[in-house]
């Protein structure tokens, strides 16, 4: 009873794992981290991109499918045993607990020995083994790619920074809880002046960021425009080359077809000449026979 229960649970877990990992997949990760200081505040910017795509591995998929079908068939058999009358009758008795001693019946009876080996196997195997192939590539970023990343990060940060008080108490209107021996009026006036100065400095920093971003965006657009023009020129040149090759190929095909037709015509003429020669030979043979008979 206990062995059937363990085998049922084991096959159920394996069936679920194999079904979830039936097809291989490729995972690609892109992580970008940047730290900088602005207006007495330290900022840390993290960007993470994760791409999952299924792999076209026909042989591996077929192997996994065969394994899944075998496990499923075995699980159906064990499920029938698990829900049988035998299990309902045995459910009132205590389950077997490890360790199991090798008794004489286990050593001598092949069925009990097989059950004992299966029990030991289930004790040893807890994790479904599978093959994980990893490939690590270090890619170098060129200067243009670096500039595009910096511009994108700058746009993201300036948008969040402008529309929220992220890490910035400098632009906050909240009152600062500072203990002081000075009168409350003087403290509020001082805090107001400090906050105003900080807001001015903060707005100035934001303006500088926006101006820098606009300038970089302008440069980026010009470069992108130039790149697109170069791409169009390359595509145009490639199409012209392809058209030229197609023309040359078509010309060769026409010449080849003309040569083939010429050869066919010559072969037909040669065949007609041979037929005429055969006819003349037959006529001459008939005439010779007539002359012989006349003599």
PDB file of C-alpha atoms in Angstrom:
ATOM      1  CA  UNK A   1       0.000   0.000   0.000  1.00  0.00           C
ATOM      2  CA  UNK A   2       2.708   2.469   1.039  1.00  0.00           C
ATOM      3  CA  UNK A   3       4.825   1.674  -2.026  1.00  0.00           C
ATOM      4  CA  UNK A   4       1.858   2.270  -4.357  1.00  0.00           C
ATOM      5  CA  UNK A   5       1.166   5.632  -2.678  1.00  0.00           C
ATOM      6  CA  UNK A   6       4.802   6.715  -2.989  1.00  0.00           C
ATOM      7  CA  UNK A   7       4.975   5.590  -6.614  1.00  0.00           C
ATOM      8  CA  UNK A   8       1.720   7.414  -7.404  1.00  0.00           C
ATOM      9  CA  UNK A   9       3.022  10.674  -5.921  1.00  0.00           C
ATOM     10  CA  UNK A  10       6.407  10.237  -7.594  1.00  0.00           C
ATOM     11  CA  UNK A  11       4.902   9.716 -11.064  1.00  0.00           C
ATOM     12  CA  UNK A  12       2.476  12.616 -10.601  1.00  0.00           C
ATOM     13  CA  UNK A  13       5.321  15.040  -9.808  1.00  0.00           C
ATOM     14  CA  UNK A  14       7.466  13.737 -12.681  1.00  0.00           C
ATOM     15  CA  UNK A  15       4.547  13.991 -15.107  1.00  0.00           C
ATOM     16  CA  UNK A  16       3.948  17.611 -14.102  1.00  0.00           C
ATOM     17  CA  UNK A  17       7.639  18.549 -14.411  1.00  0.00           C
ATOM     18  CA  UNK A  18       8.049  16.889 -17.821  1.00  0.00           C
ATOM     19  CA  UNK A  19       4.868  18.532 -19.132  1.00  0.00           C
ATOM     20  CA  UNK A  20       6.035  21.995 -18.037  1.00  0.00           C
ATOM     21  CA  UNK A  21       9.494  21.502 -19.598  1.00  0.00           C
ATOM     22  CA  UNK A  22       8.465  19.621 -22.710  1.00  0.00           C
ATOM     23  CA  UNK A  23      10.092  22.071 -25.101  1.00  0.00           C
ATOM     24  CA  UNK A  24      13.521  23.595 -24.787  1.00  0.00           C
ATOM     25  CA  UNK A  25      13.816  27.343 -24.597  1.00  0.00           C
ATOM     26  CA  UNK A  26      16.440  30.024 -24.873  1.00  0.00           C
ATOM     27  CA  UNK A  27      16.697  32.723 -22.222  1.00  0.00           C
ATOM     28  CA  UNK A  28      18.490  36.013 -22.849  1.00  0.00           C
ATOM     29  CA  UNK A  29      19.073  38.616 -20.139  1.00  0.00           C
ATOM     30  CA  UNK A  30      20.139  42.233 -20.450  1.00  0.00           C
ATOM     31  CA  UNK A  31      21.066  44.083 -17.250  1.00  0.00           C
ATOM     32  CA  UNK A  32      22.120  47.715 -17.066  1.00  0.00           C
ATOM     33  CA  UNK A  33      23.118  49.517 -13.873  1.00  0.00           C
ATOM     34  CA  UNK A  34      24.092  53.133 -13.434  1.00  0.00           C
ATOM     35  CA  UNK A  35      24.833  55.293 -10.372  1.00  0.00           C
ATOM     36  CA  UNK A  36      25.110  59.082 -10.278  1.00  0.00           C
ATOM     37  CA  UNK A  37      24.877  62.051  -7.915  1.00  0.00           C
ATOM     38  CA  UNK A  38      22.464  64.971  -8.328  1.00  0.00           C
ATOM     39  CA  UNK A  39      21.522  67.751  -5.883  1.00  0.00           C
ATOM     40  CA  UNK A  40      22.950  66.110  -2.772  1.00  0.00           C
ATOM     41  CA  UNK A  41      21.189  62.827  -3.597  1.00  0.00           C
ATOM     42  CA  UNK A  42      22.632  59.536  -4.854  1.00  0.00           C
ATOM     43  CA  UNK A  43      20.594  57.768  -7.510  1.00  0.00           C
ATOM     44  CA  UNK A  44      20.843  54.191  -8.713  1.00  0.00           C
ATOM     45  CA  UNK A  45      19.160  53.187 -11.968  1.00  0.00           C
ATOM     46  CA  UNK A  46      18.640  49.519 -12.876  1.00  0.00           C
ATOM     47  CA  UNK A  47      17.207  48.260 -16.183  1.00  0.00           C
ATOM     48  CA  UNK A  48      16.569  44.555 -16.686  1.00  0.00           C
ATOM     49  CA  UNK A  49      15.231  42.875 -19.843  1.00  0.00           C
ATOM     50  CA  UNK A  50      14.506  39.132 -20.041  1.00  0.00           C
ATOM     51  CA  UNK A  51      13.634  37.348 -23.289  1.00  0.00           C
ATOM     52  CA  UNK A  52      12.320  33.780 -23.511  1.00  0.00           C
ATOM     53  CA  UNK A  53      12.017  32.041 -26.862  1.00  0.00           C
ATOM     54  CA  UNK A  54      11.272  28.431 -27.733  1.00  0.00           C
ATOM     55  CA  UNK A  55      14.043  26.497 -29.436  1.00  0.00           C
ATOM     56  CA  UNK A  56      13.476  24.560 -32.645  1.00  0.00           C
ATOM     57  CA  UNK A  57      14.848  21.239 -31.358  1.00  0.00           C
ATOM     58  CA  UNK A  58      12.869  18.516 -33.093  1.00  0.00           C
ATOM     59  CA  UNK A  59      14.922  15.569 -31.811  1.00  0.00           C
ATOM     60  CA  UNK A  60      14.797  16.760 -28.174  1.00  0.00           C
ATOM     61  CA  UNK A  61      11.056  17.453 -28.415  1.00  0.00           C
ATOM     62  CA  UNK A  62      10.418  13.980 -29.818  1.00  0.00           C
ATOM     63  CA  UNK A  63      12.483  12.408 -27.027  1.00  0.00           C
ATOM     64  CA  UNK A  64      10.629  14.411 -24.354  1.00  0.00           C
ATOM     65  CA  UNK A  65       7.306  13.454 -25.918  1.00  0.00           C
ATOM     66  CA  UNK A  66       8.192   9.758 -25.801  1.00  0.00           C
ATOM     67  CA  UNK A  67       9.265  10.060 -22.156  1.00  0.00           C
ATOM     68  CA  UNK A  68       6.062  11.926 -21.294  1.00  0.00           C
ATOM     69  CA  UNK A  69       3.885   9.283 -22.992  1.00  0.00           C
ATOM     70  CA  UNK A  70       5.660   6.472 -21.122  1.00  0.00           C
ATOM     71  CA  UNK A  71       5.262   8.240 -17.764  1.00  0.00           C
ATOM     72  CA  UNK A  72       1.614   8.995 -18.527  1.00  0.00           C
ATOM     73  CA  UNK A  73       0.879   5.367 -19.384  1.00  0.00           C
ATOM     74  CA  UNK A  74       2.615   4.155 -16.215  1.00  0.00           C
ATOM     75  CA  UNK A  75       0.769   6.759 -14.153  1.00  0.00           C
ATOM     76  CA  UNK A  76      -2.585   5.500 -15.472  1.00  0.00           C
ATOM     77  CA  UNK A  77      -1.736   1.951 -14.386  1.00  0.00           C
ATOM     78  CA  UNK A  78      -0.604   3.071 -10.929  1.00  0.00           C
ATOM     79  CA  UNK A  79      -3.686   5.311 -10.591  1.00  0.00           C
ATOM     80  CA  UNK A  80      -5.973   2.323 -11.169  1.00  0.00           C
ATOM     81  CA  UNK A  81      -4.100   0.492  -8.428  1.00  0.00           C
ATOM     82  CA  UNK A  82      -4.176   3.576  -6.173  1.00  0.00           C
ATOM     83  CA  UNK A  83      -7.992   3.816  -6.414  1.00  0.00           C
ATOM     84  CA  UNK A  84      -8.608   0.064  -6.202  1.00  0.00           C
ATOM     85  CA  UNK A  85     -10.476  -1.881  -3.510  1.00  0.00           C
ATOM     86  CA  UNK A  86      -7.160  -3.177  -2.195  1.00  0.00           C
ATOM     87  CA  UNK A  87      -6.053   0.364  -1.268  1.00  0.00           C
ATOM     88  CA  UNK A  88      -9.396   1.116   0.405  1.00  0.00           C
ATOM     89  CA  UNK A  89      -9.091  -2.046   2.517  1.00  0.00           C
ATOM     90  CA  UNK A  90      -5.450  -1.381   3.417  1.00  0.00           C
ATOM     91  CA  UNK A  91      -6.035   2.293   4.281  1.00  0.00           C
ATOM     92  CA  UNK A  92      -7.070   1.307   7.840  1.00  0.00           C
ATOM     93  CA  UNK A  93      -3.631  -0.156   8.542  1.00  0.00           C
ATOM     94  CA  UNK A  94      -0.463   1.727   9.452  1.00  0.00           C
ATOM     95  CA  UNK A  95       1.870   2.734   6.620  1.00  0.00           C
ATOM     96  CA  UNK A  96       5.344   1.277   6.244  1.00  0.00           C
ATOM     97  CA  UNK A  97       8.167   3.542   7.425  1.00  0.00           C
ATOM     98  CA  UNK A  98      11.847   3.539   6.549  1.00  0.00           C
ATOM     99  CA  UNK A  99      14.273   1.943   7.096  1.00  0.00           C
ATOM    100  CA  UNK A 100      13.207  -1.461   5.775  1.00  0.00           C
ATOM    101  CA  UNK A 101      15.151  -4.477   7.002  1.00  0.00           C
ATOM    102  CA  UNK A 102      16.187  -7.187   4.545  1.00  0.00           C
ATOM    103  CA  UNK A 103      14.155 -10.144   5.740  1.00  0.00           C
ATOM    104  CA  UNK A 104      14.313 -13.671   4.361  1.00  0.00           C
ATOM    105  CA  UNK A 105      11.191 -13.168   2.264  1.00  0.00           C
ATOM    106  CA  UNK A 106      12.738 -10.078   0.629  1.00  0.00           C
ATOM    107  CA  UNK A 107      15.973 -11.946  -0.099  1.00  0.00           C
ATOM    108  CA  UNK A 108      14.326 -15.102  -1.463  1.00  0.00           C
ATOM    109  CA  UNK A 109      11.126 -13.880  -3.124  1.00  0.00           C
ATOM    110  CA  UNK A 110      11.867 -12.026  -6.451  1.00  0.00           C
ATOM    111  CA  UNK A 111       8.656  -9.954  -6.237  1.00  0.00           C
ATOM    112  CA  UNK A 112       9.433  -8.705  -2.721  1.00  0.00           C
ATOM    113  CA  UNK A 113      13.035  -8.083  -3.771  1.00  0.00           C
ATOM    114  CA  UNK A 114      11.894  -5.980  -6.760  1.00  0.00           C
ATOM    115  CA  UNK A 115       9.553  -4.011  -4.482  1.00  0.00           C
ATOM    116  CA  UNK A 116      12.424  -3.432  -2.045  1.00  0.00           C
ATOM    117  CA  UNK A 117      14.708  -2.177  -4.844  1.00  0.00           C
ATOM    118  CA  UNK A 118      11.959   0.152  -6.076  1.00  0.00           C
ATOM    119  CA  UNK A 119      11.573   1.518  -2.527  1.00  0.00           C
ATOM    120  CA  UNK A 120      15.339   2.178  -2.331  1.00  0.00           C
ATOM    121  CA  UNK A 121      15.263   3.838  -5.750  1.00  0.00           C
ATOM    122  CA  UNK A 122      12.464   6.210  -4.694  1.00  0.00           C
ATOM    123  CA  UNK A 123      14.453   7.076  -1.553  1.00  0.00           C
ATOM    124  CA  UNK A 124      17.529   8.000  -3.568  1.00  0.00           C
ATOM    125  CA  UNK A 125      15.904   9.915  -6.425  1.00  0.00           C
ATOM    126  CA  UNK A 126      14.328  13.190  -5.333  1.00  0.00           C
ATOM    127  CA  UNK A 127      15.076  15.489  -8.301  1.00  0.00           C
ATOM    128  CA  UNK A 128      14.311  14.905 -11.971  1.00  0.00           C
ATOM    129  CA  UNK A 129      17.603  15.146 -13.850  1.00  0.00           C
ATOM    130  CA  UNK A 130      17.758  17.207 -17.030  1.00  0.00           C
ATOM    131  CA  UNK A 131      20.388  18.785 -19.229  1.00  0.00           C
ATOM    132  CA  UNK A 132      20.920  22.536 -19.066  1.00  0.00           C
ATOM    133  CA  UNK A 133      23.102  24.007 -21.791  1.00  0.00           C
ATOM    134  CA  UNK A 134      24.428  27.484 -21.125  1.00  0.00           C
ATOM    135  CA  UNK A 135      26.419  29.779 -23.348  1.00  0.00           C
ATOM    136  CA  UNK A 136      27.887  33.036 -22.086  1.00  0.00           C
ATOM    137  CA  UNK A 137      28.898  35.721 -24.574  1.00  0.00           C
ATOM    138  CA  UNK A 138      30.628  38.991 -23.820  1.00  0.00           C
ATOM    139  CA  UNK A 139      29.565  41.632 -26.306  1.00  0.00           C
ATOM    140  CA  UNK A 140      31.331  44.935 -26.705  1.00  0.00           C
ATOM    141  CA  UNK A 141      29.187  48.038 -27.098  1.00  0.00           C
ATOM    142  CA  UNK A 142      30.322  50.588 -29.621  1.00  0.00           C
ATOM    143  CA  UNK A 143      30.283  54.314 -28.968  1.00  0.00           C
ATOM    144  CA  UNK A 144      27.035  54.918 -30.847  1.00  0.00           C
ATOM    145  CA  UNK A 145      25.255  52.221 -28.848  1.00  0.00           C
ATOM    146  CA  UNK A 146      26.551  53.733 -25.603  1.00  0.00           C
ATOM    147  CA  UNK A 147      25.216  57.133 -26.587  1.00  0.00           C
ATOM    148  CA  UNK A 148      21.779  55.733 -27.414  1.00  0.00           C
ATOM    149  CA  UNK A 149      21.593  53.930 -24.063  1.00  0.00           C
ATOM    150  CA  UNK A 150      22.638  57.067 -22.171  1.00  0.00           C
ATOM    151  CA  UNK A 151      20.051  59.158 -23.981  1.00  0.00           C
ATOM    152  CA  UNK A 152      17.290  56.635 -23.245  1.00  0.00           C
ATOM    153  CA  UNK A 153      18.245  56.482 -19.558  1.00  0.00           C
ATOM    154  CA  UNK A 154      18.399  60.262 -19.376  1.00  0.00           C
ATOM    155  CA  UNK A 155      14.906  60.548 -20.880  1.00  0.00           C
ATOM    156  CA  UNK A 156      13.541  57.974 -18.433  1.00  0.00           C
ATOM    157  CA  UNK A 157      15.138  59.632 -15.408  1.00  0.00           C
ATOM    158  CA  UNK A 158      14.158  63.183 -16.384  1.00  0.00           C
ATOM    159  CA  UNK A 159      10.527  62.090 -16.946  1.00  0.00           C
ATOM    160  CA  UNK A 160      10.267  60.412 -13.531  1.00  0.00           C
ATOM    161  CA  UNK A 161      12.234  63.151 -11.778  1.00  0.00           C
ATOM    162  CA  UNK A 162      10.124  65.951 -13.264  1.00  0.00           C
ATOM    163  CA  UNK A 163       6.769  64.341 -12.462  1.00  0.00           C
ATOM    164  CA  UNK A 164       7.559  63.092  -8.958  1.00  0.00           C
ATOM    165  CA  UNK A 165       9.587  63.920  -5.869  1.00  0.00           C
ATOM    166  CA  UNK A 166      11.786  60.858  -6.297  1.00  0.00           C
ATOM    167  CA  UNK A 167      14.701  61.159  -3.863  1.00  0.00           C
ATOM    168  CA  UNK A 168      14.222  64.904  -3.730  1.00  0.00           C
ATOM    169  CA  UNK A 169      13.266  66.615  -0.476  1.00  0.00           C
ATOM    170  CA  UNK A 170      14.819  69.724  -1.964  1.00  0.00           C
ATOM    171  CA  UNK A 171      11.652  70.546  -3.912  1.00  0.00           C
ATOM    172  CA  UNK A 172       9.258  69.419  -1.167  1.00  0.00           C
ATOM    173  CA  UNK A 173       6.836  71.797   0.464  1.00  0.00           C
ATOM    174  CA  UNK A 174       6.760  69.783   3.684  1.00  0.00           C
ATOM    175  CA  UNK A 175       7.951  71.389   6.926  1.00  0.00           C
ATOM    176  CA  UNK A 176      11.258  70.112   8.272  1.00  0.00           C
ATOM    177  CA  UNK A 177      11.168  68.816  11.861  1.00  0.00           C
ATOM    178  CA  UNK A 178      14.345  70.397  13.209  1.00  0.00           C
ATOM    179  CA  UNK A 179      14.907  71.210  16.870  1.00  0.00           C
ATOM    180  CA  UNK A 180      16.235  74.682  17.402  1.00  0.00           C
ATOM    181  CA  UNK A 181      16.528  77.213  20.217  1.00  0.00           C
ATOM    182  CA  UNK A 182      15.571  80.028  17.866  1.00  0.00           C
ATOM    183  CA  UNK A 183      11.995  81.313  17.674  1.00  0.00           C
ATOM    184  CA  UNK A 184       9.623  79.359  15.427  1.00  0.00           C
ATOM    185  CA  UNK A 185       9.096  82.349  13.183  1.00  0.00           C
ATOM    186  CA  UNK A 186      12.795  82.676  12.397  1.00  0.00           C
ATOM    187  CA  UNK A 187      13.043  78.929  11.784  1.00  0.00           C
ATOM    188  CA  UNK A 188      10.159  78.940   9.355  1.00  0.00           C
ATOM    189  CA  UNK A 189      11.593  81.928   7.536  1.00  0.00           C
ATOM    190  CA  UNK A 190      14.974  80.259   7.322  1.00  0.00           C
ATOM    191  CA  UNK A 191      13.442  76.986   6.146  1.00  0.00           C
ATOM    192  CA  UNK A 192      11.387  78.833   3.578  1.00  0.00           C
ATOM    193  CA  UNK A 193      14.499  80.574   2.256  1.00  0.00           C
ATOM    194  CA  UNK A 194      16.443  77.296   2.170  1.00  0.00           C
ATOM    195  CA  UNK A 195      13.602  75.506   0.415  1.00  0.00           C
ATOM    196  CA  UNK A 196      13.264  78.315  -2.114  1.00  0.00           C
ATOM    197  CA  UNK A 197      16.981  78.246  -2.854  1.00  0.00           C
ATOM    198  CA  UNK A 198      16.914  74.493  -3.178  1.00  0.00           C
ATOM    199  CA  UNK A 199      13.905  74.642  -5.486  1.00  0.00           C
ATOM    200  CA  UNK A 200      15.712  77.167  -7.654  1.00  0.00           C
ATOM    201  CA  UNK A 201      18.832  74.968  -7.759  1.00  0.00           C
ATOM    202  CA  UNK A 202      16.714  71.911  -8.415  1.00  0.00           C
ATOM    203  CA  UNK A 203      14.810  73.572 -11.254  1.00  0.00           C
ATOM    204  CA  UNK A 204      18.073  74.772 -12.710  1.00  0.00           C
ATOM    205  CA  UNK A 205      19.493  71.249 -12.606  1.00  0.00           C
ATOM    206  CA  UNK A 206      16.354  69.877 -14.257  1.00  0.00           C
ATOM    207  CA  UNK A 207      16.551  72.558 -16.937  1.00  0.00           C
ATOM    208  CA  UNK A 208      20.183  71.652 -17.596  1.00  0.00           C
ATOM    209  CA  UNK A 209      19.239  67.984 -17.863  1.00  0.00           C
ATOM    210  CA  UNK A 210      16.398  68.770 -20.280  1.00  0.00           C
ATOM    211  CA  UNK A 211      18.598  71.060 -22.394  1.00  0.00           C
ATOM    212  CA  UNK A 212      21.333  68.432 -22.489  1.00  0.00           C
ATOM    213  CA  UNK A 213      18.789  65.802 -23.420  1.00  0.00           C
ATOM    214  CA  UNK A 214      17.313  67.954 -26.200  1.00  0.00           C
ATOM    215  CA  UNK A 215      20.769  68.585 -27.606  1.00  0.00           C
ATOM    216  CA  UNK A 216      21.656  64.899 -27.465  1.00  0.00           C
ATOM    217  CA  UNK A 217      18.288  63.994 -28.970  1.00  0.00           C
ATOM    218  CA  UNK A 218      18.918  66.401 -31.835  1.00  0.00           C
ATOM    219  CA  UNK A 219      22.334  64.836 -32.486  1.00  0.00           C
ATOM    220  CA  UNK A 220      20.810  61.375 -32.238  1.00  0.00           C
ATOM    221  CA  UNK A 221      18.079  62.255 -34.753  1.00  0.00           C
ATOM    222  CA  UNK A 222      20.626  63.626 -37.194  1.00  0.00           C
ATOM    223  CA  UNK A 223      22.738  60.489 -36.857  1.00  0.00           C
ATOM    224  CA  UNK A 224      19.659  58.324 -37.211  1.00  0.00           C
ATOM    225  CA  UNK A 225      18.601  60.228 -40.311  1.00  0.00           C
ATOM    226  CA  UNK A 226      22.066  59.777 -41.811  1.00  0.00           C
ATOM    227  CA  UNK A 227      22.025  56.098 -40.901  1.00  0.00           C
ATOM    228  CA  UNK A 228      18.615  55.605 -42.532  1.00  0.00           C
ATOM    229  CA  UNK A 229      19.801  57.370 -45.680  1.00  0.00           C
ATOM    230  CA  UNK A 230      22.858  55.124 -45.815  1.00  0.00           C
ATOM    231  CA  UNK A 231      20.633  52.094 -45.307  1.00  0.00           C
ATOM    232  CA  UNK A 232      18.356  53.217 -48.130  1.00  0.00           C
ATOM    233  CA  UNK A 233      21.351  53.739 -50.408  1.00  0.00           C
ATOM    234  CA  UNK A 234      22.660  50.279 -49.535  1.00  0.00           C
ATOM    235  CA  UNK A 235      19.253  48.710 -50.190  1.00  0.00           C
ATOM    236  CA  UNK A 236      18.969  50.585 -53.491  1.00  0.00           C
ATOM    237  CA  UNK A 237      22.452  49.472 -54.566  1.00  0.00           C
ATOM    238  CA  UNK A 238      21.662  45.917 -53.540  1.00  0.00           C
ATOM    239  CA  UNK A 239      18.445  45.936 -55.576  1.00  0.00           C
ATOM    240  CA  UNK A 240      20.286  47.297 -58.603  1.00  0.00           C
ATOM    241  CA  UNK A 241      22.849  44.532 -58.310  1.00  0.00           C
ATOM    242  CA  UNK A 242      20.103  41.966 -58.014  1.00  0.00           C
ATOM    243  CA  UNK A 243      18.357  43.375 -61.084  1.00  0.00           C
ATOM    244  CA  UNK A 244      21.629  43.305 -63.005  1.00  0.00           C
ATOM    245  CA  UNK A 245      22.236  39.717 -61.983  1.00  0.00           C
ATOM    246  CA  UNK A 246      18.660  38.828 -62.967  1.00  0.00           C
ATOM    247  CA  UNK A 247      19.147  40.426 -66.381  1.00  0.00           C
ATOM    248  CA  UNK A 248      22.415  38.568 -66.953  1.00  0.00           C
ATOM    249  CA  UNK A 249      20.819  35.336 -65.827  1.00  0.00           C
ATOM    250  CA  UNK A 250      17.791  35.874 -68.088  1.00  0.00           C
ATOM    251  CA  UNK A 251      20.103  36.627 -71.018  1.00  0.00           C
ATOM    252  CA  UNK A 252      22.047  33.426 -70.387  1.00  0.00           C
ATOM    253  CA  UNK A 253      18.795  31.476 -70.167  1.00  0.00           C
ATOM    254  CA  UNK A 254      17.618  32.938 -73.500  1.00  0.00           C
ATOM    255  CA  UNK A 255      20.924  32.108 -75.145  1.00  0.00           C
ATOM    256  CA  UNK A 256      20.819  28.606 -73.701  1.00  0.00           C
ATOM    257  CA  UNK A 257      17.236  28.135 -74.934  1.00  0.00           C
ATOM    258  CA  UNK A 258      18.127  29.460 -78.399  1.00  0.00           C
ATOM    259  CA  UNK A 259      21.081  27.058 -78.577  1.00  0.00           C
ATOM    260  CA  UNK A 260      18.841  24.180 -77.496  1.00  0.00           C
ATOM    261  CA  UNK A 261      16.258  25.026 -80.191  1.00  0.00           C
ATOM    262  CA  UNK A 262      19.014  25.305 -82.785  1.00  0.00           C
ATOM    263  CA  UNK A 263      20.368  21.900 -81.828  1.00  0.00           C
ATOM    264  CA  UNK A 264      16.872  20.439 -81.999  1.00  0.00           C
ATOM    265  CA  UNK A 265      16.387  21.950 -85.465  1.00  0.00           C
ATOM    266  CA  UNK A 266      19.722  20.589 -86.674  1.00  0.00           C
ATOM    267  CA  UNK A 267      18.898  17.169 -85.246  1.00  0.00           C
ATOM    268  CA  UNK A 268      15.508  17.213 -87.024  1.00  0.00           C
ATOM    269  CA  UNK A 269      17.149  18.207 -90.319  1.00  0.00           C
ATOM    270  CA  UNK A 270      19.752  15.478 -89.911  1.00  0.00           C
ATOM    271  CA  UNK A 271      17.022  12.952 -89.200  1.00  0.00           C
ATOM    272  CA  UNK A 272      15.075  14.055 -92.317  1.00  0.00           C
ATOM    273  CA  UNK A 273      18.200  13.737 -94.460  1.00  0.00           C
ATOM    274  CA  UNK A 274      18.781  10.231 -93.148  1.00  0.00           C
ATOM    275  CA  UNK A 275      15.170   9.306 -93.931  1.00  0.00           C
ATOM    276  CA  UNK A 276      15.553  10.639 -97.489  1.00  0.00           C
ATOM    277  CA  UNK A 277      18.732   8.617 -97.919  1.00  0.00           C
ATOM    278  CA  UNK A 278      16.955   5.488 -96.696  1.00  0.00           C
ATOM    279  CA  UNK A 279      14.050   6.122 -99.083  1.00  0.00           C
ATOM    280  CA  UNK A 280      16.456   6.629-102.005  1.00  0.00           C
ATOM    281  CA  UNK A 281      18.285   3.456-101.086  1.00  0.00           C
ATOM    282  CA  UNK A 282      15.003   1.513-101.000  1.00  0.00           C
ATOM    283  CA  UNK A 283      13.899   2.947-104.359  1.00  0.00           C
ATOM    284  CA  UNK A 284      17.264   2.069-105.898  1.00  0.00           C
ATOM    285  CA  UNK A 285      17.057  -1.464-104.504  1.00  0.00           C
ATOM    286  CA  UNK A 286      13.553  -1.886-105.977  1.00  0.00           C
ATOM    287  CA  UNK A 287      14.714  -0.602-109.363  1.00  0.00           C
ATOM    288  CA  UNK A 288      17.701  -2.929-109.334  1.00  0.00           C
ATOM    289  CA  UNK A 289      15.398  -5.875-108.604  1.00  0.00           C
ATOM    290  CA  UNK A 290      13.129  -4.910-111.499  1.00  0.00           C
ATOM    291  CA  UNK A 291      16.097  -4.639-113.873  1.00  0.00           C
ATOM    292  CA  UNK A 292      17.352  -8.069-112.837  1.00  0.00           C
ATOM    293  CA  UNK A 293      13.935  -9.623-113.321  1.00  0.00           C
ATOM    294  CA  UNK A 294      13.588  -7.992-116.750  1.00  0.00           C
ATOM    295  CA  UNK A 295      16.903  -9.552-117.872  1.00  0.00           C
TER     296      UNK A 295
END
